[in-house]
PDB file of C-alpha atoms in Angstrom:
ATOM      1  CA  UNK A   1      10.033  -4.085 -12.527  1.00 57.00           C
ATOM      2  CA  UNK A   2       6.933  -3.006 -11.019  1.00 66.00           C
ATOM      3  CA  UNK A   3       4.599  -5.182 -10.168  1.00 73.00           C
ATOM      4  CA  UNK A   4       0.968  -3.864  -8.143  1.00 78.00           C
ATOM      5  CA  UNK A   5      -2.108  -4.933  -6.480  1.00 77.00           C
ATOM      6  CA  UNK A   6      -4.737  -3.462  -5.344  1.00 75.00           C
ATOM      7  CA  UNK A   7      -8.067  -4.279  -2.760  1.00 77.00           C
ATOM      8  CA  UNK A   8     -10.660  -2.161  -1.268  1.00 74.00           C
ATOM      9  CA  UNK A   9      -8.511   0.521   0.125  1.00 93.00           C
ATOM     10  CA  UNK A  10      -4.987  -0.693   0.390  1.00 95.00           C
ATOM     11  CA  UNK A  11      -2.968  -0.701  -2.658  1.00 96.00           C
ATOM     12  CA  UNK A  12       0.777  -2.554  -2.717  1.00 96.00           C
ATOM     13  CA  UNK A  13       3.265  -2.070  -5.507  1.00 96.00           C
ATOM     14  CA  UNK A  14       6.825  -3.468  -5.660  1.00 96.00           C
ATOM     15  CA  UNK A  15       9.293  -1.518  -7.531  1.00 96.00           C
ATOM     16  CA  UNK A  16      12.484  -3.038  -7.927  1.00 89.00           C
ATOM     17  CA  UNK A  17      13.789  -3.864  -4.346  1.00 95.00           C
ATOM     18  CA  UNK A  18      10.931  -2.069  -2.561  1.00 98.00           C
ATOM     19  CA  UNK A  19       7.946  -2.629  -1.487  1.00 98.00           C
ATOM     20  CA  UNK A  20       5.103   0.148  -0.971  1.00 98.00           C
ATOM     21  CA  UNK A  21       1.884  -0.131   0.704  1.00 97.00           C
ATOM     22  CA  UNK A  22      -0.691   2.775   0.701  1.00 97.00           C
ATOM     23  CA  UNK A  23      -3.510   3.390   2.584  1.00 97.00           C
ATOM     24  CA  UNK A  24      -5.861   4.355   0.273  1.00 96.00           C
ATOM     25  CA  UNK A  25      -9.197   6.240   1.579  1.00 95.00           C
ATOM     26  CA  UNK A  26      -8.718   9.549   1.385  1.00 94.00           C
ATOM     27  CA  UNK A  27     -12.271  10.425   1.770  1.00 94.00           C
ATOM     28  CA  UNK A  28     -12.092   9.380   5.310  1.00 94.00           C
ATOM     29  CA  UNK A  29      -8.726  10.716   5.985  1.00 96.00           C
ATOM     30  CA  UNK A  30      -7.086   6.891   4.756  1.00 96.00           C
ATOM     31  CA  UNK A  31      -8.720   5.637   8.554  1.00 94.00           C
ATOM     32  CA  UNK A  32      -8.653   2.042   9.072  1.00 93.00           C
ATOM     33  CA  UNK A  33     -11.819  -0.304   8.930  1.00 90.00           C
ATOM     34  CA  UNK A  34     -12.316  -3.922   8.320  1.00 86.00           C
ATOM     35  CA  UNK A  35     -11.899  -4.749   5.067  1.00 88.00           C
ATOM     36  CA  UNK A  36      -8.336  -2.521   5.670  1.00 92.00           C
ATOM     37  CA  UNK A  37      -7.069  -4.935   7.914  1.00 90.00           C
ATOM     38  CA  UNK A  38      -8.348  -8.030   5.949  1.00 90.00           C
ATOM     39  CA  UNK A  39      -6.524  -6.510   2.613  1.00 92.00           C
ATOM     40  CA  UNK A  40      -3.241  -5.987   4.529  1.00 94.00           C
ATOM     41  CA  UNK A  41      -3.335  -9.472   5.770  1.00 92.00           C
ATOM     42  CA  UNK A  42      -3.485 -10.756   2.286  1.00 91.00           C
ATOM     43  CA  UNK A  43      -0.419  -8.257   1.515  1.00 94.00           C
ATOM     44  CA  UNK A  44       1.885  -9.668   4.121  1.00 95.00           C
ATOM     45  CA  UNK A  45       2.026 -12.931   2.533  1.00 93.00           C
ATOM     46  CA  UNK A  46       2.663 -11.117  -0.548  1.00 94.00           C
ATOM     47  CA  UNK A  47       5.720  -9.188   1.201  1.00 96.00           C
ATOM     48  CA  UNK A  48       6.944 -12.166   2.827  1.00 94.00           C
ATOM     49  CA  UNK A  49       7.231 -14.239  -0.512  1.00 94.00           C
ATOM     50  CA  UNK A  50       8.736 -10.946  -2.555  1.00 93.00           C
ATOM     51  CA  UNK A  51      10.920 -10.106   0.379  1.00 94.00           C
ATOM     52  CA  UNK A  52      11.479  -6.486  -0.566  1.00 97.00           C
ATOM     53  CA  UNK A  53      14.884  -5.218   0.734  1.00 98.00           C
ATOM     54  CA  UNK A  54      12.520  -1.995   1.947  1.00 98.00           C
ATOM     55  CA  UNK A  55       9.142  -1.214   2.818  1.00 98.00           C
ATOM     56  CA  UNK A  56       7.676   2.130   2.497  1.00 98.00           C
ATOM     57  CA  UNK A  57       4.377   2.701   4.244  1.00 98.00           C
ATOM     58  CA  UNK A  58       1.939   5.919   3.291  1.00 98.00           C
ATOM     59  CA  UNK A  59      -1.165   7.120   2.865  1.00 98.00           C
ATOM     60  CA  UNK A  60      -3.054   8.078  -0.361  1.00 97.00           C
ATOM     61  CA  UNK A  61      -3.620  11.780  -1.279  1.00 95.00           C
ATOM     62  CA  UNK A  62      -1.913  14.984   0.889  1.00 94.00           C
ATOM     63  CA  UNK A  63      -3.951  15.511   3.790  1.00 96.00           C
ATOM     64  CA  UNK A  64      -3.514  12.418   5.444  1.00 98.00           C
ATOM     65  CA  UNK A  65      -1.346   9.415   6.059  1.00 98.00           C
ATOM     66  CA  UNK A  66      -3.563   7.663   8.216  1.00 98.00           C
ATOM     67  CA  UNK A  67      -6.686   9.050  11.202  1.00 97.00           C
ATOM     68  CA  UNK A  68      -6.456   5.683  12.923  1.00 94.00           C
ATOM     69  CA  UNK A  69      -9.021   3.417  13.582  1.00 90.00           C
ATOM     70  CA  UNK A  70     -12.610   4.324  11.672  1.00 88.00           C
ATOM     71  CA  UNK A  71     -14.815   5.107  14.873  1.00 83.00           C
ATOM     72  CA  UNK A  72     -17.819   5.790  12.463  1.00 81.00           C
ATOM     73  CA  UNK A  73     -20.714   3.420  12.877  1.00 78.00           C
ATOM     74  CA  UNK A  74     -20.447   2.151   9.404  1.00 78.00           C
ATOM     75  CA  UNK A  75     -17.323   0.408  10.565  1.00 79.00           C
ATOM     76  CA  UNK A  76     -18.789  -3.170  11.777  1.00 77.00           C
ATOM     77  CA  UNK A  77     -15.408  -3.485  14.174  1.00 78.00           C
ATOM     78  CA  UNK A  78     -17.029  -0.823  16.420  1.00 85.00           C
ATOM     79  CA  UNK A  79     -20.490  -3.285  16.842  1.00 86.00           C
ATOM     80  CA  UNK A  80     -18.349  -4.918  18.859  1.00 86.00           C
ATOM     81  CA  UNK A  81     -16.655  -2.681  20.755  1.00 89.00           C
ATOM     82  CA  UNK A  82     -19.818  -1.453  21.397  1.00 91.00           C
ATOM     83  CA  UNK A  83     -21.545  -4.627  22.244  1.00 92.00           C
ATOM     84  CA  UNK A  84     -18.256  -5.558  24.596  1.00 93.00           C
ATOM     85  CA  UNK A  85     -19.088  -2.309  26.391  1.00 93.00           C
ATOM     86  CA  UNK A  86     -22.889  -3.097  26.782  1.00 95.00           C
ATOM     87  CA  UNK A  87     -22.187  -6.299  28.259  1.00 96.00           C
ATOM     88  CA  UNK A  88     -19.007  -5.095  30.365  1.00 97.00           C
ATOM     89  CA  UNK A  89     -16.958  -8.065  28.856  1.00 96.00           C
ATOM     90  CA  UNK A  90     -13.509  -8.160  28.801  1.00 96.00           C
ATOM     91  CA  UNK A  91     -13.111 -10.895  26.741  1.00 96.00           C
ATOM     92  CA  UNK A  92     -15.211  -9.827  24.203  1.00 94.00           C
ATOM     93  CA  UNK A  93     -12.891  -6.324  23.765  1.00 94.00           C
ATOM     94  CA  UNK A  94     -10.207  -8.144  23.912  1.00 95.00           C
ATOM     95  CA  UNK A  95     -11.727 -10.456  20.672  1.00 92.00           C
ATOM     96  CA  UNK A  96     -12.194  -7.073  18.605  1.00 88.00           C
ATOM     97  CA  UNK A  97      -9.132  -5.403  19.399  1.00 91.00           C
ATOM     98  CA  UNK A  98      -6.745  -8.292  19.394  1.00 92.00           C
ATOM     99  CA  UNK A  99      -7.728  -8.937  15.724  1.00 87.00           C
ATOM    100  CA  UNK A 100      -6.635  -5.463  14.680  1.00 87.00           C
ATOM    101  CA  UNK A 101      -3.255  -5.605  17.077  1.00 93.00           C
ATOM    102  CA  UNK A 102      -2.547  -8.673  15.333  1.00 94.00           C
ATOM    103  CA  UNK A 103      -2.454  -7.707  11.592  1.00 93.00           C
ATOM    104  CA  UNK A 104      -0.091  -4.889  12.821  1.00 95.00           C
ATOM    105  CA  UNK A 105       1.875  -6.970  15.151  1.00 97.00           C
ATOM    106  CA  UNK A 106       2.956  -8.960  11.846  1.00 96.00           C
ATOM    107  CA  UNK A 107       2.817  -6.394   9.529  1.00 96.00           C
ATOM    108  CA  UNK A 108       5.302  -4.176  11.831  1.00 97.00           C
ATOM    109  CA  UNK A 109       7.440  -7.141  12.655  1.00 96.00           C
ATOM    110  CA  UNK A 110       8.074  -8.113   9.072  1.00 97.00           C
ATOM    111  CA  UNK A 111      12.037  -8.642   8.513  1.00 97.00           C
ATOM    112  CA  UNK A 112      12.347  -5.629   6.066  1.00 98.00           C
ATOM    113  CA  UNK A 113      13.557  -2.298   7.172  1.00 98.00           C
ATOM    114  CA  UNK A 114      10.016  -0.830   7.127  1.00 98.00           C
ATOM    115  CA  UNK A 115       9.879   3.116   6.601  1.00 98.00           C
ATOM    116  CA  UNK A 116       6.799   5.270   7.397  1.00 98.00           C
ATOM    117  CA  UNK A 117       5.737   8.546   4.730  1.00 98.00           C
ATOM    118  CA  UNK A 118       4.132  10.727   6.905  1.00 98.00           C
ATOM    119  CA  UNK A 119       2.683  12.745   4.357  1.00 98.00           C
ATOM    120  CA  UNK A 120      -0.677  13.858   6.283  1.00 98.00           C
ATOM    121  CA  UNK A 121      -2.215  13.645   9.687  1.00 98.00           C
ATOM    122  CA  UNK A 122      -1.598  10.579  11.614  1.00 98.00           C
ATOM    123  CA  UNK A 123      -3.579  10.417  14.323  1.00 98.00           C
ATOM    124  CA  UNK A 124      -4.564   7.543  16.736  1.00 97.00           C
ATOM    125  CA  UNK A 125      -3.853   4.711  15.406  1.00 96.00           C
ATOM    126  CA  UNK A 126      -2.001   6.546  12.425  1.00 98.00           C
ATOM    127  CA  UNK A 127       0.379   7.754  15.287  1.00 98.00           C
ATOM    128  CA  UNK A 128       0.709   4.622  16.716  1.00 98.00           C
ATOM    129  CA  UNK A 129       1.669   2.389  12.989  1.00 98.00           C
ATOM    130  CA  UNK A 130       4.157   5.453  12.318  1.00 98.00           C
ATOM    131  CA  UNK A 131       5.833   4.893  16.140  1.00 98.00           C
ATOM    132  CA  UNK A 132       6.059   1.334  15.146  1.00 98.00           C
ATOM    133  CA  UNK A 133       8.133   1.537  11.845  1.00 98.00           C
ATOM    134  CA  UNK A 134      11.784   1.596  11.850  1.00 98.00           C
ATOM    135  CA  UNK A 135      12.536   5.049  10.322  1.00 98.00           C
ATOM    136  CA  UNK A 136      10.006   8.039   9.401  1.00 98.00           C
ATOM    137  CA  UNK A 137      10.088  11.131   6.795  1.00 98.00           C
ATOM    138  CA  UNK A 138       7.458  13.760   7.929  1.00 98.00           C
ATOM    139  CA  UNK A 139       5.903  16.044   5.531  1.00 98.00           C
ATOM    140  CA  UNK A 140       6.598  19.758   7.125  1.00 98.00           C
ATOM    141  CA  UNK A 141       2.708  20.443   7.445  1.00 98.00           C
ATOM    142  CA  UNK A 142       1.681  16.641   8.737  1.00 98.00           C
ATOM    143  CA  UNK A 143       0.126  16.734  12.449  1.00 98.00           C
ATOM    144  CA  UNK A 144       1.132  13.306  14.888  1.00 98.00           C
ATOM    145  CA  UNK A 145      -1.304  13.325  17.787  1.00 98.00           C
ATOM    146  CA  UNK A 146      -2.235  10.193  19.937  1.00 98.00           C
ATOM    147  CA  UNK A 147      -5.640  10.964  19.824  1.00 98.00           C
ATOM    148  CA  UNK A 148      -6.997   8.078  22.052  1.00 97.00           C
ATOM    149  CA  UNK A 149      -7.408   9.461  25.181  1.00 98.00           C
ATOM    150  CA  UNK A 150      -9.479  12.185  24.025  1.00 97.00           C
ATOM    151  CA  UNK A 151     -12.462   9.813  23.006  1.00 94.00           C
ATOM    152  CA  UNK A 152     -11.884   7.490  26.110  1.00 96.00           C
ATOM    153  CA  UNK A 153      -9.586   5.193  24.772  1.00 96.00           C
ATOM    154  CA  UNK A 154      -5.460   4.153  24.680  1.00 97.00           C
ATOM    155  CA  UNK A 155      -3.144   3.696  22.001  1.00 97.00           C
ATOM    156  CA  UNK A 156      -4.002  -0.505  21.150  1.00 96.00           C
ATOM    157  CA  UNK A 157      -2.133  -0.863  17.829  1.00 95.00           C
ATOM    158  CA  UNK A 158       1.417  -0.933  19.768  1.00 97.00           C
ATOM    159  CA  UNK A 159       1.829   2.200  20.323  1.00 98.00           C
ATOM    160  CA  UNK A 160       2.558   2.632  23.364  1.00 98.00           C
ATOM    161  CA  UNK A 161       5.321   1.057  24.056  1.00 98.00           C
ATOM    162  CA  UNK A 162       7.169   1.188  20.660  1.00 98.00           C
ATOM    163  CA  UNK A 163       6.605   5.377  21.794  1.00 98.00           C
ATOM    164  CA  UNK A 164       8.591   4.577  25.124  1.00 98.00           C
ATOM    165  CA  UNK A 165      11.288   3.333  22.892  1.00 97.00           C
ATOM    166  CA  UNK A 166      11.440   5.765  21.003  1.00 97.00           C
ATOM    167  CA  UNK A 167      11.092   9.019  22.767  1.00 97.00           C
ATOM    168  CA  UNK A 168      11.168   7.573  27.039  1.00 97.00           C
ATOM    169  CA  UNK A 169       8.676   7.231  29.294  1.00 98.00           C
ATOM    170  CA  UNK A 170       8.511  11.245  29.994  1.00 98.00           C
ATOM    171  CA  UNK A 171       7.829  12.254  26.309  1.00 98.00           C
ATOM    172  CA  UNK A 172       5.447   9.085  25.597  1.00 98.00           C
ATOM    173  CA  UNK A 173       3.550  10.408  29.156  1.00 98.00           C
ATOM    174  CA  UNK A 174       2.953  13.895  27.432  1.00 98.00           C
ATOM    175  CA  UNK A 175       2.106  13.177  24.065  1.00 98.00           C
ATOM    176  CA  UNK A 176      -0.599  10.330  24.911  1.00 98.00           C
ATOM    177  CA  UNK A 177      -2.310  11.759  27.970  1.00 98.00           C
ATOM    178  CA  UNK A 178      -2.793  14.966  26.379  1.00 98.00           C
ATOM    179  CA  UNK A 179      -3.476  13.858  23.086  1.00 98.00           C
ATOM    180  CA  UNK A 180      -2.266  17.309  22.219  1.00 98.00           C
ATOM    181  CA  UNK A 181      -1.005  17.764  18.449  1.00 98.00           C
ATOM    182  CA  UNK A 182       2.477  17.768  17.486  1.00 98.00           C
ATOM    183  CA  UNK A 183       3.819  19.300  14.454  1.00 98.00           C
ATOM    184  CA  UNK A 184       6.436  18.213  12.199  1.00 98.00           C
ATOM    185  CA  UNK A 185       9.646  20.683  14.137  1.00 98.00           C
ATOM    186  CA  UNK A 186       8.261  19.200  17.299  1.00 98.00           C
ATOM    187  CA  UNK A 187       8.614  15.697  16.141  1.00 98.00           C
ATOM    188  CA  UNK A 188      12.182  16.554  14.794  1.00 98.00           C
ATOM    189  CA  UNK A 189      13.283  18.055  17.874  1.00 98.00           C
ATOM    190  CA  UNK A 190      11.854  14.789  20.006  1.00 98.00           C
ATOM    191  CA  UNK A 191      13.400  12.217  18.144  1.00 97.00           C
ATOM    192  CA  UNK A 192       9.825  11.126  16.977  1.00 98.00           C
ATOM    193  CA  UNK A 193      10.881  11.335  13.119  1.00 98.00           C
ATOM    194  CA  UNK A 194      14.228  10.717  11.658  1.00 98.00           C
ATOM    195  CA  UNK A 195      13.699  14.063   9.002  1.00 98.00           C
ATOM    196  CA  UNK A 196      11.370  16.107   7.829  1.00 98.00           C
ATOM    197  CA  UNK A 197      10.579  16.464   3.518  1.00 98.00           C
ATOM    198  CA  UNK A 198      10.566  19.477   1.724  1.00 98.00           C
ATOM    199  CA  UNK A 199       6.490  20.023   1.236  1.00 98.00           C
ATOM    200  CA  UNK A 200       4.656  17.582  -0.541  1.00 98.00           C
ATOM    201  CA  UNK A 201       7.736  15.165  -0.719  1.00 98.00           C
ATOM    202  CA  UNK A 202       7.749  12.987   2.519  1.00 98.00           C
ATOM    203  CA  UNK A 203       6.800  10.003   0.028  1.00 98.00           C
ATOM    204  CA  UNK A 204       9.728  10.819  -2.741  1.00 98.00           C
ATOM    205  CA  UNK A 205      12.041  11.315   0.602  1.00 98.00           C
ATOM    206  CA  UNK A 206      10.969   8.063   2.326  1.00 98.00           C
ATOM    207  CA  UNK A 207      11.428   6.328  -0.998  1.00 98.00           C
ATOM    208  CA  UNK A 208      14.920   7.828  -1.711  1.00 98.00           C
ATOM    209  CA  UNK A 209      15.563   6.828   1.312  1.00 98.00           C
ATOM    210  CA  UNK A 210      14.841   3.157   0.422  1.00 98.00           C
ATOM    211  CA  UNK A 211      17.153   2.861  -2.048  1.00 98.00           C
ATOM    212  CA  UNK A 212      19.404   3.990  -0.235  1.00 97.00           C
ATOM    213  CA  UNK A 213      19.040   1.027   1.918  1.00 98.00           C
ATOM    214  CA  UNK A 214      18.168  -1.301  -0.936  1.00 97.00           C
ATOM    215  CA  UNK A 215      21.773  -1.033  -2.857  1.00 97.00           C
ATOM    216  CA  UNK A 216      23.072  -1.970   0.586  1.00 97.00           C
ATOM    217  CA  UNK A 217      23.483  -5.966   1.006  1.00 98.00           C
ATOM    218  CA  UNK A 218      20.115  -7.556   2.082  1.00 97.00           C
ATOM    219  CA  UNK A 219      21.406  -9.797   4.209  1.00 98.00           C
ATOM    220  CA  UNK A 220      23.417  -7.172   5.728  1.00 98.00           C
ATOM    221  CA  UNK A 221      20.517  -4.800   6.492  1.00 98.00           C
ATOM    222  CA  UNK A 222      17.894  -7.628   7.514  1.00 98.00           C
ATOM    223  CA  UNK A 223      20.675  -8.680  10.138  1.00 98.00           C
ATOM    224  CA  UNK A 224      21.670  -5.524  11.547  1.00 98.00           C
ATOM    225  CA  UNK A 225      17.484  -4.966  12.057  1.00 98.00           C
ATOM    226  CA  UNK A 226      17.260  -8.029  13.807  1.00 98.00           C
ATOM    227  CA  UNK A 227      19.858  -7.002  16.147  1.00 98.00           C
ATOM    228  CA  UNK A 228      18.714  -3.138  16.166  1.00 98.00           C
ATOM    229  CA  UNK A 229      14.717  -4.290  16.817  1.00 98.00           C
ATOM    230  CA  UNK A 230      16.221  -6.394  19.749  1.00 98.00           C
ATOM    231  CA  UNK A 231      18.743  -4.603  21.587  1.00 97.00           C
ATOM    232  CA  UNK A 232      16.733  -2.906  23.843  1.00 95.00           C
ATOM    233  CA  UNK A 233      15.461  -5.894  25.146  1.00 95.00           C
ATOM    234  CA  UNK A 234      18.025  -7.673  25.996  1.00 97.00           C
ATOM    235  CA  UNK A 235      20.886  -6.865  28.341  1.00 98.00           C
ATOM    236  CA  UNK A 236      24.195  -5.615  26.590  1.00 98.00           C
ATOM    237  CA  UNK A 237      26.254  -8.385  27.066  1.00 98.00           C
ATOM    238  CA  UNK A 238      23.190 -10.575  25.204  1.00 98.00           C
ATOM    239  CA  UNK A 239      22.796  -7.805  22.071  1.00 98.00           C
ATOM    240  CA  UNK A 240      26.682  -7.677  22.258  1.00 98.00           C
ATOM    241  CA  UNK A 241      26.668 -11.841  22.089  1.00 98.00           C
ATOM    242  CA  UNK A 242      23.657 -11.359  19.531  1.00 98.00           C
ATOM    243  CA  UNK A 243      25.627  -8.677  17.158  1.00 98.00           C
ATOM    244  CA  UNK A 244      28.571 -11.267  17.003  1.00 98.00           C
ATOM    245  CA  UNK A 245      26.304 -14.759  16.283  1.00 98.00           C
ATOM    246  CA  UNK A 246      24.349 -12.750  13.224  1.00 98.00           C
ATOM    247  CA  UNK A 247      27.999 -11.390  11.733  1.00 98.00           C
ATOM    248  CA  UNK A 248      29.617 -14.635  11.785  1.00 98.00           C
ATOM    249  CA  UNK A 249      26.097 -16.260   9.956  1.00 98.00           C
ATOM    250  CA  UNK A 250      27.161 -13.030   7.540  1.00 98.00           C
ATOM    251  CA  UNK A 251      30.288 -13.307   6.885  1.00 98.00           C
ATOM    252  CA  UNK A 252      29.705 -16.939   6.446  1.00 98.00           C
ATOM    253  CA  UNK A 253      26.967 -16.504   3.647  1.00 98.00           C
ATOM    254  CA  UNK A 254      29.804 -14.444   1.736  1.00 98.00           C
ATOM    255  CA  UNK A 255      27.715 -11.136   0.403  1.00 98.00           C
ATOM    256  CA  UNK A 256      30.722  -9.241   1.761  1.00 97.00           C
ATOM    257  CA  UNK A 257      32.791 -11.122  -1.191  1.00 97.00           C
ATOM    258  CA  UNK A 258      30.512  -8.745  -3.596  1.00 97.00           C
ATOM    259  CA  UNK A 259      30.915  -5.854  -1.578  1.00 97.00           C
ATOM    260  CA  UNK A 260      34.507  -5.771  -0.842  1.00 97.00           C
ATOM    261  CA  UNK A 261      35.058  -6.635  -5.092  1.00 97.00           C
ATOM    262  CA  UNK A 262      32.941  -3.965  -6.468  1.00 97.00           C
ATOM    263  CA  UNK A 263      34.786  -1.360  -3.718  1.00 96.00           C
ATOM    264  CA  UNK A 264      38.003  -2.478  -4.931  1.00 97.00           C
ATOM    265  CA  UNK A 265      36.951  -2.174  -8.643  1.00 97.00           C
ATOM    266  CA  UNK A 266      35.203   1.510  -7.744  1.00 97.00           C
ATOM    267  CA  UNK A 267      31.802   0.522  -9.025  1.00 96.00           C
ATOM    268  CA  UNK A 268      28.468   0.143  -7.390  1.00 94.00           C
ATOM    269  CA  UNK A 269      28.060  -3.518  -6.049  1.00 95.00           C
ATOM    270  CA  UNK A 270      25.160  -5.471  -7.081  1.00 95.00           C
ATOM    271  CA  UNK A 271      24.396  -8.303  -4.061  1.00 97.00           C
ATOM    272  CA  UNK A 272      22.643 -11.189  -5.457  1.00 94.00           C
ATOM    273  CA  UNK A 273      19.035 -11.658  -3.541  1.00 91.00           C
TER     274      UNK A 273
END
């Protein structure tokens, strides 16, 4: 079933297994401001207590998935970037940009494979959520660029680390301090996207792509992302240690028992949530 809600600017559906969250302002290129942030914070609870077996993330309309942060002066979250910058106070920057970093530090980190439709521009902070997903589908004419550094500022929304991750220190170096403009072949041949859609179809692909992942068994994917989000961070003979504690807690919870039947019967299996 479908089930959908929508705020000032962020709409979230579920359908079925998977959950889809749009940024919806396509007037201003789907950038982020206030009341953004303070919708998606509402929709995490939401995602926690439906606990999709996928995510998809995207942005409304075809030019854009997401132009980062909203730097125009209508956006009250720049009053006090501004002010911090008046008064020289750390702290104070640290207050307005720690409130965005959060809703995306939880958001990002939910326990769901989360899968970014980059069916526009993402730029900035677009860039930066898109870095942070676990997979992304990139529509052939979308643009990533981490703007930042053009306008006097760094990636803040995670970016730049999750980009070291992803593409090593060398890549991540180029891309942010040139904020130059990559396009979709370019992200391909980087590793910075997984695939890229046939034209106007990264949000079909990204959602195929979901259930794909959604017939799998949900305890199944959720701990093989646990140990996937954590293996670089630990050394191998911890992820190793890791890989075999979250099988056992698997095999244990006996979803493979569905698996295993419906392979030996030749159907589809259907895991129970």
């Amino acid at each position: 079933g479908t089930i959908s809600m929508s705020s000032e600017n962020v709409r979230l559906e579920f359908k079925n297994h998977i959950a889809i969250v749009t940024l919806d302002r396509p007037d201003k290129r789907n950038a982020l401001n206030e009341q953004m942030f303070s919708s998606l914070e509402a929709y995490i609870k939401e995602i926690e207590t439906n606990r999709p077996r996928a995510l998809v993330l995207t942005g409304a309309g075809d030019k854009a998935f997401c132009a980062g942060f909203d730097v125009h002066p209508d956006n009250p979250m720049n009053n006090h970037m501004l002010q911090a910058a008046a008064k020289k106070d750390t702290a104070l920057a640290l207050k307005s940009i720690g409130r965005i970093r959060a809703v995306a530090d939880v958001l990002l980190s939910l326990p769901v494979p989360i899968i970014a439709a980059v069916n526009g521009l993402a730029f900035g902070g677009g860039a930066e959520i898109a870095v942070r997903c676990d997979l992304r589908v990139m529509d052939p004419r979308a643009v990533i660029c981490f703007s930042e550094t053009r306008l006097g500022l760094m990636p803040d929304f995670g970016g730049t680390p999750s980009l070291v991750r992803l593409v090593g220190p060398s890549i991540a170096a180029d891309l942010i301090l040139t904020a130059r403009k990559v396009s979709a072949r370019e992200a391909l041949d980087l590793k910075l996207v997984n695939r890229v859609s046939a034209p106007g179809k990264a949000f079909e692909e990204a959602f195929a792509l979901a259930k794909t992942i959604a017939a799998n068994g949900p305890r199944a994917v959720r701990a093989a992302l646990e140990v996937i989000r954590k293996s670089l961070d630990l050394p191998l003979e911890k992820a190793l240690a890791l890989e075999l504690d979250r099988a056992a807690i698997l095999v244990a919870s006996g979803e493979f028992i569905y698996g295993v039947s419906a392979f030996l019967e030749k159907k589809p299996p259907e895991f129970p949530e």
